[in-house]
Short mmCIF file of N, CA and C in Angstrom, two decimals:
data_model
loop_
_atom_site.label_atom_id
_atom_site.label_comp_id
_atom_site.label_asym_id
_atom_site.label_seq_id
_atom_site.Cartn_x
_atom_site.Cartn_y
_atom_site.Cartn_z
N GLY A 1 133.92 -85.69 68.47
CA GLY A 1 135.05 -84.97 68.29
C GLY A 1 135.76 -84.66 66.94
N VAL A 2 137.14 -83.72 67.22
CA VAL A 2 137.70 -83.63 66.55
C VAL A 2 138.07 -84.53 65.42
N PRO A 3 138.79 -85.63 65.41
CA PRO A 3 139.47 -86.72 65.01
C PRO A 3 138.04 -86.89 63.93
N GLU A 4 136.94 -87.16 64.60
CA GLU A 4 135.40 -88.06 63.71
C GLU A 4 135.34 -86.82 62.85
N ALA A 5 135.55 -85.48 63.09
CA ALA A 5 134.85 -84.51 62.20
C ALA A 5 135.80 -84.59 61.07
N GLY A 6 137.07 -84.84 61.15
CA GLY A 6 138.20 -85.19 59.96
C GLY A 6 137.90 -86.29 59.32
N LEU A 7 137.91 -87.00 59.75
CA LEU A 7 137.54 -88.54 59.15
C LEU A 7 136.38 -87.93 58.26
N ILE A 8 135.15 -87.70 58.72
CA ILE A 8 133.99 -87.53 58.08
C ILE A 8 134.11 -86.61 56.58
N PHE A 9 134.81 -85.73 57.10
CA PHE A 9 135.24 -84.48 56.19
C PHE A 9 135.96 -85.22 55.06
N ALA A 10 136.85 -86.11 55.25
CA ALA A 10 137.92 -86.79 54.13
C ALA A 10 136.88 -87.83 53.63
N MET A 11 135.96 -88.62 54.09
CA MET A 11 135.02 -89.48 53.45
C MET A 11 134.52 -88.40 52.62
N ALA A 12 134.12 -87.41 52.85
CA ALA A 12 132.79 -86.49 51.83
C ALA A 12 133.95 -86.10 50.62
N MET A 13 135.10 -85.76 51.15
CA MET A 13 135.88 -85.47 49.85
C MET A 13 136.03 -86.52 48.78
N VAL A 14 136.11 -87.72 49.35
CA VAL A 14 136.47 -88.61 48.25
C VAL A 14 135.19 -89.11 47.76
N VAL A 15 134.16 -89.03 48.30
CA VAL A 15 132.78 -89.27 47.49
C VAL A 15 132.53 -88.38 46.93
N GLY A 16 132.79 -87.21 46.78
CA GLY A 16 133.00 -86.00 46.14
C GLY A 16 133.57 -86.06 44.77
N VAL A 17 134.97 -86.63 44.64
CA VAL A 17 136.12 -86.63 44.37
C VAL A 17 135.56 -87.95 42.86
N GLY A 18 134.93 -88.99 43.84
CA GLY A 18 134.44 -90.08 42.90
C GLY A 18 133.24 -89.78 42.14
N LEU A 19 132.52 -89.07 42.15
CA LEU A 19 131.30 -88.68 42.13
C LEU A 19 131.52 -87.59 40.59
N THR A 20 132.47 -86.96 40.78
CA THR A 20 133.22 -86.20 39.92
C THR A 20 133.44 -86.91 38.74
N LEU A 21 134.58 -87.75 39.21
CA LEU A 21 135.33 -88.45 38.05
C LEU A 21 134.17 -89.26 37.37
N ALA A 22 133.52 -90.33 38.40
CA ALA A 22 132.15 -90.89 37.02
C ALA A 22 131.21 -90.09 36.44
N ALA A 23 130.85 -88.88 36.59
CA ALA A 23 130.54 -87.89 36.12
C ALA A 23 130.89 -87.61 34.46
N VAL A 24 132.18 -87.49 34.43
CA VAL A 24 133.15 -87.04 33.53
C VAL A 24 132.88 -88.51 32.91
N ALA A 25 133.49 -89.50 33.36
CA ALA A 25 133.41 -90.61 32.62
C ALA A 25 132.17 -91.08 31.91
N ALA A 26 131.34 -90.69 32.25
CA ALA A 26 130.03 -90.83 31.42
C ALA A 26 129.68 -89.98 30.28
N LEU A 27 129.82 -89.11 30.62
CA LEU A 27 129.73 -87.54 29.93
C LEU A 27 130.62 -88.19 28.33
N THR A 28 131.74 -88.76 29.00
CA THR A 28 132.99 -88.90 27.73
C THR A 28 132.15 -90.09 26.85
N VAL A 29 131.44 -90.62 27.98
CA VAL A 29 131.13 -92.15 26.84
C VAL A 29 129.55 -92.03 25.76
N ILE A 30 128.86 -90.65 26.83
CA ILE A 30 127.73 -90.09 26.05
C ILE A 30 128.32 -89.47 24.95
N SER A 31 128.89 -88.48 24.73
CA SER A 31 129.39 -87.85 24.07
C SER A 31 130.66 -87.79 23.05
N ARG A 32 130.84 -89.23 23.03
CA ARG A 32 132.07 -89.61 22.34
C ARG A 32 131.56 -89.49 20.81
N ASP A 33 130.21 -89.81 20.08
CA ASP A 33 130.12 -89.48 19.10
C ASP A 33 130.01 -88.68 18.36
N GLN A 34 129.42 -87.74 18.83
CA GLN A 34 129.31 -86.17 18.57
C GLN A 34 130.47 -85.33 18.60
N LEU A 35 131.41 -86.42 19.75
CA LEU A 35 132.63 -85.39 19.24
C LEU A 35 133.48 -85.68 18.03
N VAL A 36 133.72 -87.15 17.69
CA VAL A 36 134.07 -87.63 16.69
C VAL A 36 133.72 -87.16 15.30
N ALA A 37 132.23 -86.58 15.18
CA ALA A 37 131.46 -86.20 14.24
C ALA A 37 132.03 -84.68 14.26
N PHE A 38 132.08 -84.04 15.31
CA PHE A 38 132.46 -82.35 15.00
C PHE A 38 134.08 -82.23 14.59
N VAL A 39 134.71 -83.37 15.19
CA VAL A 39 136.08 -83.63 14.70
C VAL A 39 136.40 -83.86 13.01
N ALA A 40 135.35 -84.53 12.40
CA ALA A 40 135.42 -85.09 11.29
C ALA A 40 134.87 -83.52 10.43
N ARG A 41 134.49 -82.84 11.06
CA ARG A 41 133.62 -81.70 9.93
C ARG A 41 134.67 -80.61 10.32
N HIS A 42 134.84 -80.13 11.17
CA HIS A 42 136.00 -79.03 11.19
C HIS A 42 137.17 -79.42 11.97
N GLY A 43 138.14 -80.25 11.01
CA GLY A 43 139.43 -80.61 11.39
C GLY A 43 140.64 -79.84 11.09
N GLY A 44 140.40 -79.30 10.00
CA GLY A 44 141.31 -78.30 9.39
C GLY A 44 140.96 -77.13 10.29
N SER A 45 139.99 -76.82 10.98
CA SER A 45 139.86 -75.17 11.92
C SER A 45 140.53 -75.57 13.17
N LEU A 46 140.23 -77.02 13.67
CA LEU A 46 140.80 -77.10 14.75
C LEU A 46 142.18 -77.35 15.18
N GLU A 47 142.78 -77.86 13.82
CA GLU A 47 144.41 -78.17 13.40
C GLU A 47 144.92 -76.59 13.54
N SER A 48 144.35 -75.67 12.78
CA SER A 48 144.35 -74.32 13.06
C SER A 48 145.07 -74.02 14.26
N ALA A 49 143.90 -73.60 14.77
CA ALA A 49 143.60 -73.41 16.27
C ALA A 49 144.30 -73.59 17.09
N SER A 50 144.73 -75.44 17.14
CA SER A 50 145.63 -75.72 18.08
C SER A 50 147.33 -75.36 17.59
N ARG A 51 147.35 -74.87 16.08
CA ARG A 51 148.86 -74.62 15.92
C ARG A 51 149.28 -73.13 16.80
N MET A 52 147.87 -72.28 16.45
CA MET A 52 148.32 -71.10 17.03
C MET A 52 148.15 -71.00 18.24
N LEU A 53 147.82 -71.46 18.87
CA LEU A 53 147.53 -71.82 20.59
C LEU A 53 148.91 -72.60 20.92
N GLU A 54 149.17 -73.10 20.20
CA GLU A 54 150.91 -73.54 20.78
C GLU A 54 152.08 -73.00 20.26
N ALA A 55 151.68 -72.00 19.12
CA ALA A 55 152.57 -70.79 19.02
C ALA A 55 152.38 -69.76 20.21
N ALA A 56 151.14 -69.23 20.64
CA ALA A 56 151.23 -68.17 21.58
C ALA A 56 151.74 -69.02 22.80
N THR A 57 151.30 -70.33 22.92
CA THR A 57 152.24 -70.79 24.38
C THR A 57 153.46 -70.83 24.64
N GLY A 58 154.28 -70.85 23.67
CA GLY A 58 155.66 -70.85 23.18
C GLY A 58 156.27 -69.44 23.54
N PHE A 59 155.61 -68.58 22.81
CA PHE A 59 156.04 -67.28 22.43
C PHE A 59 155.51 -66.66 24.46
N ALA A 60 154.93 -67.55 25.20
CA ALA A 60 154.65 -66.71 26.18
C ALA A 60 155.69 -67.46 27.22
N LEU A 61 156.03 -68.66 27.14
CA LEU A 61 157.65 -69.29 27.90
C LEU A 61 158.83 -68.87 27.50
N VAL A 62 158.77 -68.40 25.57
CA VAL A 62 160.37 -67.50 25.79
C VAL A 62 160.04 -66.50 26.83
N LEU A 63 158.75 -65.86 26.55
CA LEU A 63 158.90 -64.09 27.04
C LEU A 63 159.07 -64.57 28.59
N ALA A 64 158.79 -65.40 28.97
CA ALA A 64 158.86 -65.57 30.72
C ALA A 64 160.26 -66.01 31.18
N GLY A 65 160.95 -66.81 29.78
CA GLY A 65 162.42 -66.75 30.47
C GLY A 65 162.98 -65.72 30.29
N VAL A 66 162.96 -64.74 29.06
CA VAL A 66 163.96 -63.95 28.88
C VAL A 66 163.54 -62.99 30.48
N ARG A 67 162.76 -62.94 30.66
CA ARG A 67 162.02 -62.26 31.93
C ARG A 67 162.88 -62.42 33.04
N GLU A 68 162.89 -63.90 33.08
CA GLU A 68 163.34 -64.39 34.39
C GLU A 68 165.08 -64.03 34.07
N ILE A 69 165.41 -64.03 33.01
CA ILE A 69 167.21 -64.50 33.01
C ILE A 69 167.79 -62.48 32.68
N PHE A 70 166.60 -61.56 32.56
CA PHE A 70 167.31 -60.26 32.53
C PHE A 70 166.48 -59.72 33.48
N GLY A 71 165.69 -60.10 34.06
CA GLY A 71 164.42 -59.54 35.30
C GLY A 71 164.06 -58.23 34.54
N THR A 72 163.00 -57.83 35.33
CA THR A 72 162.59 -56.09 34.97
C THR A 72 162.60 -55.42 36.27
N GLY A 73 163.09 -55.66 36.95
CA GLY A 73 163.39 -54.49 38.18
C GLY A 73 162.71 -55.24 39.29
#
């Protein structure tokens, strides 16, 4: 019936989430050394990109706040 279908759906969702989390964990363990090497090679570029992204995010937040305060009609 309907309750059984709901339980099966919920179990399928739990299994899917578990498999996704396991895959992400496995990928993290496997690719850790490559990521460390990449950051060692391109640390300065990554820092610059990170600062630019933070500045853009801050600007977007300020713009959203000004828009909320003063409205646009």
